[in-house]
Coordinates of C-alpha atoms in Angstrom, one line a residue:
X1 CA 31.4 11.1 -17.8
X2 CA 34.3 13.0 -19.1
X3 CA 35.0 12.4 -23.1
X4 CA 38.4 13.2 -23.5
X5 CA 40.7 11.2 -25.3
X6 CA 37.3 9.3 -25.9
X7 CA 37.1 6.8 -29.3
X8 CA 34.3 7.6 -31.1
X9 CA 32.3 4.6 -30.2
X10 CA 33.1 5.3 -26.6
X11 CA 31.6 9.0 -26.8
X12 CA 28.5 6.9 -28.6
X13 CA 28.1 4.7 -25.5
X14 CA 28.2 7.6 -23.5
X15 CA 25.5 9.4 -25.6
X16 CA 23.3 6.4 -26.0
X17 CA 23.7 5.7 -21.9
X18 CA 22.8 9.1 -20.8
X19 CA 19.8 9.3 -23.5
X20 CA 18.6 5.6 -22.8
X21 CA 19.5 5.6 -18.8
X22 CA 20.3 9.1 -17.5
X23 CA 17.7 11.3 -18.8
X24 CA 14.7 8.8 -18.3
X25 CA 16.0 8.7 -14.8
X26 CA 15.2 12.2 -13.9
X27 CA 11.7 11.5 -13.2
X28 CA 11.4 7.4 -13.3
X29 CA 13.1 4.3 -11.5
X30 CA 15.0 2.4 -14.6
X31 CA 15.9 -1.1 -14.0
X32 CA 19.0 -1.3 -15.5
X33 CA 20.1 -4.5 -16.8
X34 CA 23.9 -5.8 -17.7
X35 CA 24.0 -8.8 -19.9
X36 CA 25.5 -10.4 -22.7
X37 CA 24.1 -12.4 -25.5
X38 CA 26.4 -15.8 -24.3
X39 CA 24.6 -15.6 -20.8
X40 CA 21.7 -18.4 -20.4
X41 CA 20.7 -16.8 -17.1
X42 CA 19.8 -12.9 -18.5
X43 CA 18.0 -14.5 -21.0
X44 CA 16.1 -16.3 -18.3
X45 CA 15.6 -13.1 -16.7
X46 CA 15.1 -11.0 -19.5
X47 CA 11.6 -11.9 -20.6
X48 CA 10.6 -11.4 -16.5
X49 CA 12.1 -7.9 -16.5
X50 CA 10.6 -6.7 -20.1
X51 CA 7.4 -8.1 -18.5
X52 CA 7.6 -6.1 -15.5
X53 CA 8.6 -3.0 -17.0
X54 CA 5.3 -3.1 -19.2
X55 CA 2.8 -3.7 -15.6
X56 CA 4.9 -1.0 -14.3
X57 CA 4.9 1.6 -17.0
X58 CA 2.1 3.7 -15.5
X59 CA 3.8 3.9 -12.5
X60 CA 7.2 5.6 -13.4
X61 CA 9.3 2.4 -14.0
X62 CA 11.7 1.9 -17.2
X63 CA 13.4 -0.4 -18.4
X64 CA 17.6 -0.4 -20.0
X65 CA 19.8 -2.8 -20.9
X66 CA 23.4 -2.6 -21.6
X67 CA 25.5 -5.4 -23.8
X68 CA 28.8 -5.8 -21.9
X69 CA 30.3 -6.7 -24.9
X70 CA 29.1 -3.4 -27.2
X71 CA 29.2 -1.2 -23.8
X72 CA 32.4 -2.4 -22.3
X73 CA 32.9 1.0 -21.1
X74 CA 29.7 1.5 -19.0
X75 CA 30.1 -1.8 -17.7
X76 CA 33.5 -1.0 -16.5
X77 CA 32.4 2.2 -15.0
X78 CA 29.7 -0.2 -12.8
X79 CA 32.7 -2.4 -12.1
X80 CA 30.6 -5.4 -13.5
X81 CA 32.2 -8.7 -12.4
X82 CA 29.4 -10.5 -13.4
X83 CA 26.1 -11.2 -15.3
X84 CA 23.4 -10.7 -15.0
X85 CA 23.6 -7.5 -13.1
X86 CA 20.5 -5.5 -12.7
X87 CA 20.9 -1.9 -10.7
X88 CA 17.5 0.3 -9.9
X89 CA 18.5 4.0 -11.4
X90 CA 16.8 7.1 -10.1
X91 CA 18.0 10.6 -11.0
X92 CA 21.3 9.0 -12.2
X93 CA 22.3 7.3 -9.1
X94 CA 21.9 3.3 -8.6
X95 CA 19.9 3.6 -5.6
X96 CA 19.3 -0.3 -5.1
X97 CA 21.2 -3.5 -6.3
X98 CA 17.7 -5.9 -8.0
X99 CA 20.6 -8.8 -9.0
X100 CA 19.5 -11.1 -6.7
X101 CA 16.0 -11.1 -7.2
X102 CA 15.4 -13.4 -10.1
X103 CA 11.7 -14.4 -9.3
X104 CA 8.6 -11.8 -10.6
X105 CA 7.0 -12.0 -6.8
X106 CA 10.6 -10.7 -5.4
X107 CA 11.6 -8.3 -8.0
X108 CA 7.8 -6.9 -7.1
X109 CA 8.0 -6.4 -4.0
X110 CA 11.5 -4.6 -4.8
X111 CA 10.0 -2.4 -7.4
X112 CA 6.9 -1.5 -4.9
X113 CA 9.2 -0.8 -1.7
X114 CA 11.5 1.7 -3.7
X115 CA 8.2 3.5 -5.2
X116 CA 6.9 3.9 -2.3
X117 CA 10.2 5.1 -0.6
X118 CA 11.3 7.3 -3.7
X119 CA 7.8 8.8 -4.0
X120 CA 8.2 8.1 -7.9
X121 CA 4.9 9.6 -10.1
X122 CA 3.9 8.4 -13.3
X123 CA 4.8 10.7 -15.7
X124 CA 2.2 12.9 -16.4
X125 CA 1.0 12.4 -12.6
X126 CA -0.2 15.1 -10.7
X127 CA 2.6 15.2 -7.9
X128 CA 1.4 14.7 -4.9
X129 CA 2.2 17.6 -3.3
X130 CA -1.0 19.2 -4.6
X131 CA -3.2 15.6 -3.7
X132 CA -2.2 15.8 0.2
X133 CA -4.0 19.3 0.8
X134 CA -7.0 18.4 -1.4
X135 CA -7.0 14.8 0.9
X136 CA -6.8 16.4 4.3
X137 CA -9.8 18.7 3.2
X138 CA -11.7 15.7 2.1
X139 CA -11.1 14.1 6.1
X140 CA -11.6 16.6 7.5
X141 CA -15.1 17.1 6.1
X142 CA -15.9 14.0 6.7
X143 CA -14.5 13.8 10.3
X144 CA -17.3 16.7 10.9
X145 CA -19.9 13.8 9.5
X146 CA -20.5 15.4 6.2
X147 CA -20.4 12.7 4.0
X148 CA -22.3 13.2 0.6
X149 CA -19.6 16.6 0.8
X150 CA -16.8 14.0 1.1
X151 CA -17.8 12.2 -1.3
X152 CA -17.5 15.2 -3.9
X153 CA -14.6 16.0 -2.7
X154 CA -12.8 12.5 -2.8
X155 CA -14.5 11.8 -6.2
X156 CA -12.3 15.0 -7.6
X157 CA -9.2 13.7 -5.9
X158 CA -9.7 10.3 -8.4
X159 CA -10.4 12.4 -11.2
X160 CA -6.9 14.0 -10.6
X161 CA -5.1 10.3 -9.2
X162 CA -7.2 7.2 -10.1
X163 CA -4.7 5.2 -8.1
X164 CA -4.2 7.0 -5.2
X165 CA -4.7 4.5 -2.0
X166 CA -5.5 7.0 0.2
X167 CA -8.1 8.7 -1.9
X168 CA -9.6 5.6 -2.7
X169 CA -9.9 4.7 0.9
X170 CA -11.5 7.8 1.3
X171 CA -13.6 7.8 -0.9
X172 CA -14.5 4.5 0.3
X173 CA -15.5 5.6 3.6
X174 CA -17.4 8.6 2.4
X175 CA -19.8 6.6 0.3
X176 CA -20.4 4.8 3.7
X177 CA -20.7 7.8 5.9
X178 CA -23.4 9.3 3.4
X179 CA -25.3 5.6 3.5
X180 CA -23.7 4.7 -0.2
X181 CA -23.1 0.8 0.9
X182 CA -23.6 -0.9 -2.3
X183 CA -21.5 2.0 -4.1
X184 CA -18.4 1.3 -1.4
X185 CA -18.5 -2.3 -1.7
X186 CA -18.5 -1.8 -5.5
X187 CA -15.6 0.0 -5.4
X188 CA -13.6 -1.9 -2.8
X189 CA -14.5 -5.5 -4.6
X190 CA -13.0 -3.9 -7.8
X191 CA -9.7 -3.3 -6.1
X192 CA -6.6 -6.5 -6.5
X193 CA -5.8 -8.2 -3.9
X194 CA -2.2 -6.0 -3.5
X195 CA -4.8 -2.9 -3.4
X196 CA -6.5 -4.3 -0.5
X197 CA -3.7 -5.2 1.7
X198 CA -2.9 -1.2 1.6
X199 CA -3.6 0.4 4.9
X200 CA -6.1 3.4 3.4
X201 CA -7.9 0.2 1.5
X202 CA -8.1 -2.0 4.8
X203 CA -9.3 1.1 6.4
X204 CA -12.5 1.3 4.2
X205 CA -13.0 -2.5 4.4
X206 CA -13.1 -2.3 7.8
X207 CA -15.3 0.9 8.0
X208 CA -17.7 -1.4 5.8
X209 CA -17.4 -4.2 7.7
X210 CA -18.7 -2.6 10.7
X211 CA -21.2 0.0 8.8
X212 CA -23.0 -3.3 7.2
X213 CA -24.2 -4.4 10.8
X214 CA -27.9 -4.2 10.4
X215 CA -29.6 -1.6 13.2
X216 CA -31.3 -3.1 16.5
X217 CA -33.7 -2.8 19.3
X218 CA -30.8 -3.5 21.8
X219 CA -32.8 -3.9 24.5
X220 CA -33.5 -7.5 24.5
X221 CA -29.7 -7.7 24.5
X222 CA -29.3 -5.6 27.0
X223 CA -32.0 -7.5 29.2
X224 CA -30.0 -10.6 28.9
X225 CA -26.8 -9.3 29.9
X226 CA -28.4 -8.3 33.2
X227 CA -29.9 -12.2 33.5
X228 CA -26.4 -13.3 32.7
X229 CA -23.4 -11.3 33.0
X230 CA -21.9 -14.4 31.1
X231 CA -24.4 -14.2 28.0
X232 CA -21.3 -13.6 25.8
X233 CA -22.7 -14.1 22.9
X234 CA -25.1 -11.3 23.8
X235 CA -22.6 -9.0 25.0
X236 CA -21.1 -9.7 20.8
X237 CA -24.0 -8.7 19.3
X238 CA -24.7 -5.8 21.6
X239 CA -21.3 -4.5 20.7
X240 CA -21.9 -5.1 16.6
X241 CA -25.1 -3.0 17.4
X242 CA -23.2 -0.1 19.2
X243 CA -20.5 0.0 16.1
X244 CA -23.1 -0.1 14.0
X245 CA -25.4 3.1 15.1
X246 CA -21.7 5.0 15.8
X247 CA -21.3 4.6 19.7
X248 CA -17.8 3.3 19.4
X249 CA -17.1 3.7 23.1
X250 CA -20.1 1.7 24.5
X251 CA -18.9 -0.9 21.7
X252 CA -14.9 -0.9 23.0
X253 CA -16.0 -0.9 26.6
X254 CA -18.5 -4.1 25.3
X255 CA -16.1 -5.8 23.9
X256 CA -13.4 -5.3 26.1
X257 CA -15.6 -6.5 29.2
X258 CA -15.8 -10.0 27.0
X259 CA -12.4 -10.3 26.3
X260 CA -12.0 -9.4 29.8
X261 CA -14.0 -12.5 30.6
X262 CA -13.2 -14.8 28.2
X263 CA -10.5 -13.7 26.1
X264 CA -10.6 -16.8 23.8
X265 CA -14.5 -16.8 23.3
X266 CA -15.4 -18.1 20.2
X267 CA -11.9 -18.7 18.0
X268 CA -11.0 -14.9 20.1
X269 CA -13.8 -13.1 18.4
X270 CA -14.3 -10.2 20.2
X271 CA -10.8 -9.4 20.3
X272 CA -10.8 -10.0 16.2
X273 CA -13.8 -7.7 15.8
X274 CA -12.3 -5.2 18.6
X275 CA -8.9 -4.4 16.1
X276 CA -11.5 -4.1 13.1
X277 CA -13.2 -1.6 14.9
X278 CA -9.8 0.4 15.5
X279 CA -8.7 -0.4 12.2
X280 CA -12.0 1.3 10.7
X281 CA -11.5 4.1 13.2
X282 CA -7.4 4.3 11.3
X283 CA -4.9 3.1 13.7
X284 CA -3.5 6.3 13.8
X285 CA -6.3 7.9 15.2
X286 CA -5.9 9.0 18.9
X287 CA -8.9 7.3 19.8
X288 CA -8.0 4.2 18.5
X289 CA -4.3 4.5 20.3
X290 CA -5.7 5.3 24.1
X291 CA -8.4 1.8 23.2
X292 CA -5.1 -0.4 22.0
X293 CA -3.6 0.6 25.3
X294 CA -6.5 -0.5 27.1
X295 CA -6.6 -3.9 25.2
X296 CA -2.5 -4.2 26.4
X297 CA -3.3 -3.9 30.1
X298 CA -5.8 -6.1 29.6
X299 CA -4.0 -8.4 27.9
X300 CA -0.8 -8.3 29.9
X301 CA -1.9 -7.8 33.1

């Protein structure tokens, strides 16, 4: 902002905005809040934003607030009509308008979507630039099956980001590919609830899920499928079985063949346990892709 022809307590408005706003907005998201001390509703949402600025202090977010009565300036500048008016700042641009989210749950949700979109790091963080190589070495290692590796590798990713979802989730399934069960459940029954909705975290869940499936002579399952083509409750287990000792394709095609005929056996069970099979695979995967297309001409043909 240009100073000319400023009054002095305008050029200390300035000062104090670009100390208090600007500058922490280099490297963090600052909710920046206009209000007034005559306005019932900002001090409604005051104590919800202080509150939120504390949870989300470790993950790059700030908090500002701007009297439109001491600041009239500033709030000018923002062309504030009314209050309260809360703007997300990040490098000195509003990049999203929070006002109408008065609830915590919705200002949350805000607060996590523009995180994840701005890829905002705690300060101090190590960027993430120098996680995603150290993360593709640790999948790839255990893609080859060398788990107890993966699992020194991952642990040195947490040491670096504690919080990183995808290093969680692979550490996660390292502890399960090395035979670590107890260790990965640990770890994944210590994550919240938002943790666990994340796709890395699901991943691991799901890789547990299916791991956990004790080991089976499969031939008594195997001779009642051939009594009874319709045995599907057979046809289930043998397919947990498969999972279980790593032959995903003989546990698709198992699957698949139930669904196939009866898709809505048992509450649709083995199309349930089919997607957490894919899901432990990561949807992403190319295998997982070519089996979701065959469970669409299935489904839709």
């Amino acid at each position: 902002m240009a100073t000319l022809g400023l009054t002095d307590a305008e050029r200390e408005s300035i000062a104090r905005f670009e100390q208090e706003v600007i500058n922490p907005s280099m490297t963090a998201l600052v909710m920046l809040d206009f209000w007034a001390d005559w306005c019932a509703p900002c001090k409604q949402l005051s104590p919800i934003l202080e509150k939120l600025a504390a949870e989300y202090a470790d993950k790059g977010v700030k908090l500002a607030k701007i009297d439109i009565e001491q600041d009239k300036m500033i709030a000018a500048q923002f062309r504030i009509q009314s209050i309260p008016t809360v703007y997300a700042i990040y490098r000195g641009q509003p990049v999203a308008d929070l006002t109408n989210y008065r609830t915590e749950a919705q200002l949350k949700k805000a607060l996590d979507q523009l995180l994840e979109k701005l890829k905002i790091e705690p300060e101090g963080a190590v960027p993430q630039a120098e996680i995603e190589p150290l993360i593709a070495m640790g999948e790839q290692v255990l893609s080859e099956g060398d788990g107890a590796r993966a699992v020194s590798i991952f642990q040195q990713i947490l040491d670096m980001a504690p919080d990183n979802a995808d290093a969680i989730g692979g550490f996660a399934r390292s502890l399960i590919a090395a035979g670590q069960w107890d260790e990965a459940r640990t770890l994944l029954d210590g994550l919240s609830d938002d943790q666990k909705k994340k796709p890395e975290i699901a991943r691991a869940l799901a890789a547990l899920e299916v791991a956990s499936v004790p080991a089976i002579d499969t031939g008594p399952l195997e001779a009642r499928l051939a009594a009874n083509p319709d045995d599907h409750e057979a046809r289930f287990e043998l397919a947990a079985a498969q999972m279980a000792s790593g032959d995903r394709d003989a546990a698709a095609d198992a699957l698949l063949e139930l669904i196939r005929r009866d898709r809505e056996w048992s509450d649709n069970a083995a199309r349930k346990r089919f997607l957490q099979l894919l899901e432990a695979q990561g949807l992403e995967d190319p295998w997982s892709s070519a089996q979701r297309r065959r469970l669409s001409a299935l489904l839709f043909t």
